[in-house]
Amino acid sequence: RVVADKALWETIGLRIPAGRALIDSVWAICSDCGAFRAHRGSEAGACPICSSVDVRSSRQFVIPMFGFLGQRCEDKPGEARPPKAGSSEFHFSDYASDAPAFEGVPLGRHTAEVRFSRQGQITVINSGPAGRGFAICRSCGHTEPVPQVRQTNKKDLVHQRPTVRGGECSSMLSNRHLGHQYLTDVVEIRLPVAMNTEEARSTMYALLGAMNTIGISQGDVDGTLRSAGVGVSPSIVLFDAVPGGAG
């Protein structure tokens, strides 16, 4: 739900213009090195970092490239923000152009490796409530969170078209995550210490927490980790949280 024009609105579907279709993509996390990858298609393929084909987790997702369909709610906006339908995770996918070279930055007696790009691709995945995904009609665009108890009766699968004309639709619903990808400013950091994933994540949050001390609002910057390979400390990726870069 979102607040707009002093009213509360809720999403009831994905817009699918006549003659167009949503394109399936797949995201996966490598079981060997933990690298995230996302691309069009239905097969996870090989890890671009360590070449393993084994995955820790993998799901298909669609990008709502044509926008959403919504309706005005009877409820009135409150003081608090409307609750989100599921949780979103941010991942660094890759560089849209050639990856820049790392440069050494002295840290006392050690040297960190840092590189900067304005072409870092961030992939956002909304897995729905409890990670169950969303039931999406590829015909009319009807979208709803997948319920905890799956519906098996064909009558239960009939749904309302989210368009102005409305009416019932009996097309099958596909279970998908929702995704979004954008390019923004990124800084990738390799520290000269051995760290596991938990230690690297804690270091990342410490860096984010220090943003105010250099005049950057914490809401303008976010972070994630990037695998550097099996048995290698992950990189820390800090990125501009505003699509396209806020400077």
Rosetta silent file (secondary structure, phi, psi, omega in degrees, C-alpha in Angstrom):
SEQUENCE: RVVADKALWETIGLRIPAGRALIDSVWAICSDCGAFRAHRGSEAGACPICSSVDVRSSRQFVIPMFGFLGQRCEDKPGEARPPKAGSSEFHFSDYASDAPAFEGVPLGRHTAEVRFSRQGQITVINSGPAGRGFAICRSCGHTEPVPQVRQTNKKDLVHQRPTVRGGECSSMLSNRHLGHQYLTDVVEIRLPVAMNTEEARSTMYALLGAMNTIGISQGDVDGTLRSAGVGVSPSIVLFDAVPGGAG
SCORE:     score description
SCORE:     0.000 S_00000001
   1 L     0.000  146.603  178.276    0.000    0.000    0.000 S_00000001
   2 E  -135.824  157.810  176.862    1.090    3.567   -0.704 S_00000001
   3 E  -104.299  126.731  178.115   -0.180    7.016    0.175 S_00000001
   4 E  -149.901  136.846  179.310   -0.859    9.396   -2.727 S_00000001
   5 L    54.800   41.064  177.617   -3.078   12.468   -3.047 S_00000001
   6 L    60.699   25.981  178.601   -4.030   12.132    0.637 S_00000001
   7 E  -134.585  161.258  179.458   -5.494    8.683   -0.002 S_00000001
   8 E  -100.970  127.487 -178.973   -4.414    5.078    0.559 S_00000001
   9 E  -121.098  147.449  177.392   -3.879    2.943   -2.530 S_00000001
  10 E  -128.124  146.626  178.998   -3.177   -0.776   -2.873 S_00000001
  11 E   -78.613  131.814  178.825   -1.732   -2.784   -5.742 S_00000001
  12 E  -119.116   -3.606  179.296   -4.138   -5.261   -7.295 S_00000001
  13 E   178.100  174.691  175.223   -2.165   -6.352  -10.323 S_00000001
  14 E  -104.541  137.520  179.812    0.577   -5.861  -12.872 S_00000001
  15 L   -76.432  127.307  177.532   -0.183   -3.963  -16.048 S_00000001
  16 L  -129.495   99.779 -178.970    0.188   -6.133  -19.166 S_00000001
  17 L   -61.491  154.563  178.550   -0.631   -4.254  -22.407 S_00000001
  18 L   -58.205  133.440  179.024   -2.381   -6.146  -25.207 S_00000001
  19 L    81.586    0.463  179.119    0.090   -8.116  -27.278 S_00000001
  20 L  -114.126  168.121 -178.664    2.828   -7.831  -24.655 S_00000001
  21 L  -149.217  153.021  173.729    4.027  -10.263  -21.984 S_00000001
  22 L   -76.332  141.621 -177.097    6.030  -10.333  -18.785 S_00000001
  23 L  -101.462  128.943  178.575    9.499  -11.841  -19.239 S_00000001
  24 E   -74.870  138.868  171.436   10.720  -14.506  -16.848 S_00000001
  25 E  -130.157  168.634  179.503   14.091  -14.084  -15.178 S_00000001
  26 E  -135.047  139.821  171.512   15.879  -16.189  -12.604 S_00000001
  27 E  -116.279  152.357 -179.119   18.026  -15.330   -9.608 S_00000001
  28 E  -152.552  152.447  174.209   20.328  -17.764   -7.852 S_00000001
  29 E  -119.421  123.334 -177.265   22.890  -17.891   -5.062 S_00000001
  30 E   -63.599  133.509  179.828   25.882  -20.171   -5.591 S_00000001
  31 L   -76.753  -18.636 -177.790   26.191  -22.920   -3.004 S_00000001
  32 L   -90.193  -48.896 -175.915   30.000  -22.955   -3.292 S_00000001
  33 L  -114.360   -7.073  177.561   31.045  -19.281   -3.166 S_00000001
  34 L    80.266   10.535 -178.349   27.776  -17.513   -2.283 S_00000001
  35 L   -72.122  141.766  176.042   27.748  -15.288   -5.390 S_00000001
  36 E   -93.579  141.590  174.515   24.429  -13.796   -6.491 S_00000001
  37 E  -145.045  150.686  179.635   23.455  -13.843  -10.150 S_00000001
  38 E  -149.862  135.812  179.139   20.352  -12.857  -12.083 S_00000001
  39 E  -161.166  167.595  178.120   19.492  -13.054  -15.773 S_00000001
  40 E   -69.697  151.170 -179.665   16.638  -13.669  -18.158 S_00000001
  41 L   116.937 -173.077 -178.418   15.435  -17.222  -18.625 S_00000001
  42 L  -117.586   -8.838 -179.161   14.424  -20.090  -16.368 S_00000001
  43 L  -105.385  136.315 -177.696   17.773  -21.842  -15.787 S_00000001
  44 L   -67.552  -33.697 -179.449   20.259  -20.617  -13.186 S_00000001
  45 L    72.253 -166.554 -178.096   23.272  -21.641  -15.278 S_00000001
  46 L   -89.598  150.298  178.654   26.848  -21.619  -13.999 S_00000001
  47 L   -67.167  130.396 -179.613   28.195  -19.220  -11.386 S_00000001
  48 L   -72.888  -12.421 -178.853   30.141  -16.387  -13.071 S_00000001
  49 L   -92.950  -50.866 -175.553   32.604  -16.295  -10.156 S_00000001
  50 L  -118.488   -0.418  176.569   33.539  -19.953   -9.533 S_00000001
  51 L    72.099    6.079  177.995   31.745  -21.737  -12.430 S_00000001
  52 L   -71.149  147.250  176.769   29.804  -24.044  -10.091 S_00000001
  53 L  -101.692   -2.960  179.627   26.318  -25.100  -11.221 S_00000001
  54 L   -81.329  137.828 -178.543   25.153  -25.925   -7.686 S_00000001
  55 E  -122.570  142.736  175.473   22.821  -23.373   -6.100 S_00000001
  56 E   -77.738  -39.643  176.204   21.937  -22.683   -2.477 S_00000001
  57 E  -156.160  151.488 -177.837   18.660  -21.088   -3.519 S_00000001
  58 E  -161.150  137.570  178.102   17.059  -20.056   -6.787 S_00000001
  59 E  -148.017  154.515  174.364   13.705  -18.660   -7.881 S_00000001
  60 E   -84.635  149.887  177.208   12.101  -17.189  -10.949 S_00000001
  61 E  -145.052  161.827  175.277   11.022  -13.549  -10.921 S_00000001
  62 E  -124.694  148.068  175.175    9.397  -10.994  -13.174 S_00000001
  63 L  -100.034  121.337 -179.946   10.124   -7.293  -13.523 S_00000001
  64 L   -70.352   69.942 -171.802    6.889   -5.220  -13.654 S_00000001
  65 L   -68.441  -19.188 -179.653    8.169   -3.356  -16.720 S_00000001
  66 L  -101.372    0.677  178.574    4.731   -2.010  -17.653 S_00000001
  67 L    98.582 -176.366 -177.085    3.854   -0.763  -14.179 S_00000001
  68 E  -113.233  160.462  171.890    1.254   -1.666  -11.577 S_00000001
  69 E  -112.637  135.604 -176.688   -2.533   -1.457  -11.372 S_00000001
  70 E  -135.695  169.509  175.532   -4.029   -0.101   -8.167 S_00000001
  71 E  -140.834  153.016 -178.655   -7.245    0.841   -6.485 S_00000001
  72 E   -77.576  132.760 -179.185   -8.181    3.357   -3.830 S_00000001
  73 L   -86.401  154.821  174.734   -8.730    1.854   -0.392 S_00000001
  74 L   -74.783  -29.136  178.814  -11.597    2.690    1.906 S_00000001
  75 L   -64.746  150.902  178.056   -9.169    2.979    4.801 S_00000001
  76 L   -96.149  148.241  177.955   -7.722    6.387    5.530 S_00000001
  77 L   -61.182  139.563  177.533   -3.955    7.022    5.730 S_00000001
  78 L  -101.762 -169.148  179.176   -2.591    6.884    9.279 S_00000001
  79 L   -75.344  -32.772 -178.260    0.449    8.404   10.932 S_00000001
  80 L   -88.749  157.678  176.883    2.609    5.333   10.278 S_00000001
  81 L   -67.437  145.799  176.539    3.742    4.098    6.885 S_00000001
  82 L   -62.139  143.379  179.240    1.596    1.336    5.326 S_00000001
  83 L   -65.443  148.389 -179.514    3.056   -2.148    5.876 S_00000001
  84 L   -86.628  148.020  176.306    4.989   -3.657    2.977 S_00000001
  85 L   -87.103   86.852 -178.656    3.863   -6.814    1.186 S_00000001
  86 L    96.209 -178.861 -178.827    6.964   -8.899    1.766 S_00000001
  87 L  -120.620  145.194 -179.513   10.583   -7.904    2.171 S_00000001
  88 E  -105.606  137.558  176.788   13.010   -6.630   -0.452 S_00000001
  89 E  -116.568  136.887 -179.058   16.645   -7.720   -0.688 S_00000001
  90 E  -103.341  131.586  179.853   19.290   -5.707   -2.555 S_00000001
  91 E  -130.550  144.759  171.395   22.039   -7.484   -4.459 S_00000001
  92 E   -87.219  120.379 -178.211   24.945   -6.284   -6.555 S_00000001
  93 E   -86.512  -59.243 -177.833   24.694   -8.071   -9.909 S_00000001
  94 E  -177.236 -177.804  173.982   27.628   -6.792  -11.954 S_00000001
  95 E   -92.056  135.374 -179.253   28.998   -3.771  -13.777 S_00000001
  96 L   -68.367  -31.266  175.559   27.003   -2.730  -16.845 S_00000001
  97 L  -112.908 -169.528  179.690   30.237   -1.779  -18.621 S_00000001
  98 L   -58.903  136.202  179.288   33.774   -3.080  -18.139 S_00000001
  99 L   -64.891  131.377  179.427   34.646   -3.414  -14.463 S_00000001
 100 L   -69.193  159.365  178.978   37.055   -0.652  -13.389 S_00000001
 101 L   -77.321  148.478  175.640   40.475   -1.563  -12.017 S_00000001
 102 L   -73.610  145.750  174.273   41.065   -1.625   -8.269 S_00000001
 103 E  -120.013  143.016 -179.983   43.228    1.117   -6.781 S_00000001
 104 E   -78.088  135.045  176.402   45.249    0.812   -3.600 S_00000001
 105 E  -125.042  117.457 -177.637   44.252    2.965   -0.618 S_00000001
 106 E   -62.375  134.359  173.021   46.688    3.023    2.350 S_00000001
 107 E  -128.335   81.880 -175.364   45.260    1.903    5.704 S_00000001
 108 L    66.240 -122.794  179.077   48.137    2.347    8.122 S_00000001
 109 L   -85.669   -2.129 -178.247   50.603   -0.422    7.386 S_00000001
 110 E  -115.109  173.752 -179.886   48.124   -2.154    5.104 S_00000001
 111 E  -134.260  126.182  174.692   46.479   -1.329    1.792 S_00000001
 112 E   -91.798  156.526  176.444   42.811   -1.713    0.862 S_00000001
 113 E  -108.993  129.963 -175.380   41.649   -2.137   -2.727 S_00000001
 114 E  -135.769  140.972  171.221   38.862    0.171   -3.918 S_00000001
 115 E  -141.495  148.760 -175.275   37.122    0.760   -7.233 S_00000001
 116 E  -125.240  143.081  176.786   34.303    3.112   -8.215 S_00000001
 117 E  -150.075  147.778  172.307   31.757    2.995  -11.026 S_00000001
 118 E   -93.972    5.543 -176.193   28.598    4.832  -12.053 S_00000001
 119 E  -120.992   38.688  177.065   27.423    1.674  -13.835 S_00000001
 120 E   -83.541  128.205 -179.109   26.829   -0.725  -10.960 S_00000001
 121 E   -93.284  122.444  177.413   23.747   -2.870  -11.478 S_00000001
 122 E  -105.096  131.658  176.141   21.604   -3.423   -8.405 S_00000001
 123 E  -111.313  124.049  179.529   18.955   -6.149   -8.410 S_00000001
 124 E  -106.628  127.520 -179.059   16.097   -5.822   -5.920 S_00000001
 125 E  -119.156  123.472  173.060   14.078   -8.949   -5.145 S_00000001
 126 E  -104.524  111.732 -174.963   10.720   -8.887   -3.329 S_00000001
 127 L   -92.406    3.529  178.448    9.998  -12.458   -2.269 S_00000001
 128 L    79.032  173.354  179.677    6.563  -11.741   -0.786 S_00000001
 129 H   -56.831  128.241  178.688    5.294  -12.523    2.728 S_00000001
 130 H    57.751   21.086  177.432    7.428  -15.240    4.371 S_00000001
 131 H    73.139   14.414 -175.886    9.258  -15.689    1.062 S_00000001
 132 L   -81.500  -11.816  178.302    6.297  -17.476   -0.534 S_00000001
 133 L    87.584 -168.281 -178.726    6.257  -15.212   -3.593 S_00000001
 134 E  -125.759  141.481  174.758    3.342  -13.783   -5.527 S_00000001
 135 E   -89.798  116.309 -172.950    0.610  -15.511   -7.545 S_00000001
 136 E  -121.649  130.304  174.538    0.542  -13.701  -10.899 S_00000001
 137 E   -88.043  120.027 -177.212   -1.869  -14.165  -13.783 S_00000001
 138 L   -78.833   -5.360  179.838    0.108  -13.833  -17.008 S_00000001
 139 L   -94.217  -54.391 -175.329   -3.131  -13.123  -18.874 S_00000001
 140 L  -105.171  -14.785  179.026   -4.884  -10.324  -16.946 S_00000001
 141 L    93.733   -1.689  177.825   -2.145   -9.236  -14.534 S_00000001
 142 E   -53.666  133.634 -177.521   -3.970  -10.125  -11.308 S_00000001
 143 E  -137.844  135.129  177.374   -1.392  -10.348   -8.523 S_00000001
 144 E  -151.715  151.240  176.382   -1.693  -11.441   -4.902 S_00000001
 145 E   -61.151  140.647  178.076    0.668  -12.785   -2.215 S_00000001
 146 L   -66.222  125.487 -178.532    0.828  -16.581   -2.245 S_00000001
 147 L   -69.738  160.895  179.581   -1.267  -17.767    0.738 S_00000001
 148 L   -64.434  -36.354  176.962    0.154  -19.959    3.453 S_00000001
 149 L  -105.626  116.526 -176.526   -2.286  -22.704    2.473 S_00000001
 150 L   -66.436  144.857  177.729   -2.194  -23.323   -1.259 S_00000001
 151 L   -89.453  130.400 -177.997   -5.482  -23.308   -3.181 S_00000001
 152 L  -116.214  -23.560  179.215   -6.194  -26.511   -5.085 S_00000001
 153 L   -73.110  131.626 -177.725   -9.872  -26.145   -6.008 S_00000001
 154 H   -59.939  -33.077  179.090  -10.280  -24.719   -9.519 S_00000001
 155 H   -64.760  -32.543 -179.844  -13.102  -22.484   -8.285 S_00000001
 156 H   -71.855  -20.250 -178.573  -10.694  -20.948   -5.770 S_00000001
 157 H   -84.211  -12.628  176.680   -8.299  -20.053   -8.591 S_00000001
 158 L   -67.156  134.052 -175.801  -10.875  -17.852  -10.353 S_00000001
 159 E  -137.537  166.578 -179.866   -9.942  -14.213   -9.771 S_00000001
 160 E   -87.743  135.708  174.937  -11.079  -10.726  -10.691 S_00000001
 161 L   -66.578  133.352 -177.057   -9.418   -8.927  -13.561 S_00000001
 162 L   -83.030   14.732 -178.103   -7.646   -5.823  -12.187 S_00000001
 163 L   -91.649  174.146 -179.013   -8.658   -3.724  -15.207 S_00000001
 164 L   -62.222  -39.825 -179.809  -11.397   -1.101  -15.499 S_00000001
 165 L   -68.735  -29.491  179.013  -13.754   -3.546  -17.210 S_00000001
 166 L    67.643 -150.178 -177.419  -13.224   -6.120  -14.476 S_00000001
 167 L    95.354  168.321 -177.820  -14.875   -9.518  -14.709 S_00000001
 168 E   -88.152  149.425  175.996  -13.654  -12.983  -13.810 S_00000001
 169 E  -132.559  135.839 -178.448  -10.534  -14.661  -15.164 S_00000001
 170 L  -114.787   14.840  177.941   -9.767  -18.364  -14.814 S_00000001
 171 L   -67.089  153.347 -177.979   -6.230  -18.408  -16.243 S_00000001
 172 L   -66.095  150.742  177.641   -3.586  -20.175  -14.191 S_00000001
 173 E  -101.654  135.015  178.442   -1.535  -18.244  -11.648 S_00000001
 174 E  -101.378  138.299  177.477    2.272  -18.434  -11.709 S_00000001
 175 E   -87.817  114.063 -178.606    4.335  -18.268   -8.521 S_00000001
 176 E  -140.427  153.207  165.434    7.018  -15.637   -9.009 S_00000001
 177 E   -83.224  162.308  174.154    9.085  -13.159   -7.050 S_00000001
 178 E  -103.305  140.969 -177.336    8.992   -9.516   -8.124 S_00000001
 179 E  -133.054  162.975  177.143   12.222   -7.872   -9.231 S_00000001
 180 E  -151.696  138.007  178.955   13.674   -4.535  -10.179 S_00000001
 181 E  -129.764  139.604  177.977   17.078   -3.639  -11.635 S_00000001
 182 E  -151.573  159.983  177.905   18.760   -0.267  -11.927 S_00000001
 183 E  -100.019  140.327 -179.814   22.169    1.308  -12.460 S_00000001
 184 E  -157.008  176.372  178.744   23.709    3.536   -9.813 S_00000001
 185 E   -73.462  133.536  178.065   27.002    4.699   -8.281 S_00000001
 186 E  -134.535  148.976  171.183   28.888    1.934   -6.467 S_00000001
 187 E  -124.477  120.705  178.718   32.110    1.639   -4.493 S_00000001
 188 E  -103.971  129.504 -173.405   33.555   -1.861   -4.136 S_00000001
 189 E  -123.400  129.487  171.244   35.993   -2.369   -1.254 S_00000001
 190 E  -114.180  114.570 -178.572   38.390   -5.236   -0.550 S_00000001
 191 L   -87.746  149.693 -175.734   39.881   -4.983    2.920 S_00000001
 192 L   -82.922   39.712  177.120   43.343   -6.448    3.691 S_00000001
 193 L  -137.033  150.556  177.396   41.975   -8.832    6.354 S_00000001
 194 L   -78.487  127.898 -179.722   40.431  -12.283    6.176 S_00000001
 195 L  -139.705  141.211  170.530   36.694  -12.140    6.878 S_00000001
 196 L   -86.309 -178.621 -175.501   33.828  -14.582    6.623 S_00000001
 197 H   -61.198  -43.348 -178.468   30.401  -13.450    5.418 S_00000001
 198 H   -64.544  -41.389  179.371   29.122  -12.507    8.870 S_00000001
 199 H   -67.327  -40.098  178.911   32.228  -10.454    9.682 S_00000001
 200 H   -65.891  -37.802  179.437   32.123   -8.707    6.309 S_00000001
 201 H   -67.313  -39.563  177.537   28.447   -7.861    6.777 S_00000001
 202 H   -63.566  -40.610  177.285   29.126   -6.419   10.234 S_00000001
 203 H   -63.802  -39.506  178.170   31.934   -4.301    8.769 S_00000001
 204 H   -60.959  -45.570  179.872   29.597   -3.093    6.027 S_00000001
 205 H   -65.476  -32.979  176.415   26.992   -1.971    8.570 S_00000001
 206 H   -65.218  -40.810  177.637   29.701   -0.183   10.540 S_00000001
 207 H   -64.850  -42.085  178.448   30.691    1.735    7.409 S_00000001
 208 H   -64.278  -37.496  179.880   27.066    2.614    6.695 S_00000001
 209 H   -68.021  -18.808 -178.729   26.622    3.776   10.274 S_00000001
 210 L   -93.762    1.546 -176.177   29.544    6.170    9.871 S_00000001
 211 H   -59.701  -36.348 -178.177   28.118    7.943    6.807 S_00000001
 212 H   -62.049  -27.249 -177.189   26.748   10.829    8.872 S_00000001
 213 H   -71.861  -15.788  177.817   30.265   11.704   10.027 S_00000001
 214 H  -113.887   19.219  173.679   31.249   12.616    6.453 S_00000001
 215 L    80.450   19.294  179.140   28.065   14.511    5.682 S_00000001
 216 L  -111.959  127.251  178.131   26.163   11.750    3.863 S_00000001
 217 L   -65.809  136.085 -178.552   22.651   10.832    4.972 S_00000001
 218 H   -61.582  -27.707  179.509   22.363    7.144    5.879 S_00000001
 219 H   -73.119  -13.084 -178.851   19.202    6.929    3.776 S_00000001
 220 H   -89.217  -11.852 -176.007   21.144    7.895    0.657 S_00000001
 221 E  -130.901  140.127  175.506   23.557    4.949    0.822 S_00000001
 222 E  -132.180  178.729 -177.836   23.015    1.221    1.190 S_00000001
 223 E  -151.368  161.672  175.571   25.292   -1.777    1.023 S_00000001
 224 E  -156.266  177.862  178.978   25.624   -5.427    0.153 S_00000001
 225 E  -111.791  153.918  176.739   28.348   -8.053   -0.245 S_00000001
 226 E  -130.591  127.447 -179.739   29.894   -9.489   -3.382 S_00000001
 227 L   -66.128  141.258  175.608   31.561  -12.867   -3.560 S_00000001
 228 L  -111.578    4.205  179.315   35.187  -12.941   -4.673 S_00000001
 229 L   127.071  171.271 -179.631   35.357  -16.741   -4.907 S_00000001
 230 L   -66.766  127.377  177.126   35.548  -19.861   -2.759 S_00000001
 231 L    75.463    8.306  179.707   37.594  -19.289    0.401 S_00000001
 232 L  -111.402  140.621  179.482   38.160  -15.600   -0.401 S_00000001
 233 L   -60.185  135.546  179.394   36.854  -12.737    1.729 S_00000001
 234 L   -70.201  154.222  173.923   33.827  -11.077    0.091 S_00000001
 235 E   -80.023  154.555  172.143   33.969   -7.509   -1.159 S_00000001
 236 E  -101.471  126.887  179.984   31.868   -4.799    0.456 S_00000001
 237 E  -114.294  116.159  173.661   29.753   -2.870   -2.054 S_00000001
 238 E  -102.546  133.959 -176.486   28.353    0.512   -1.014 S_00000001
 239 E  -137.636  152.285  176.571   25.882    2.003   -3.450 S_00000001
 240 E   -66.843  121.626 -175.627   23.814    5.108   -3.978 S_00000001
 241 L   -76.668   -6.236  178.428   20.311    4.133   -2.890 S_00000001
 242 L   -96.068  118.389  179.652   18.752    6.597   -5.367 S_00000001
 243 L   -52.547  132.569 -178.802   18.355    5.017   -8.845 S_00000001
 244 L    89.482  -13.398  178.729   20.616    6.759  -11.329 S_00000001
 245 L    93.670  132.780  178.040   22.762    8.197   -8.564 S_00000001
 246 L  -104.009    6.018 -176.842   22.163   11.159   -6.294 S_00000001
 247 L    88.061    0.000    0.000   25.766   12.377   -6.464 S_00000001
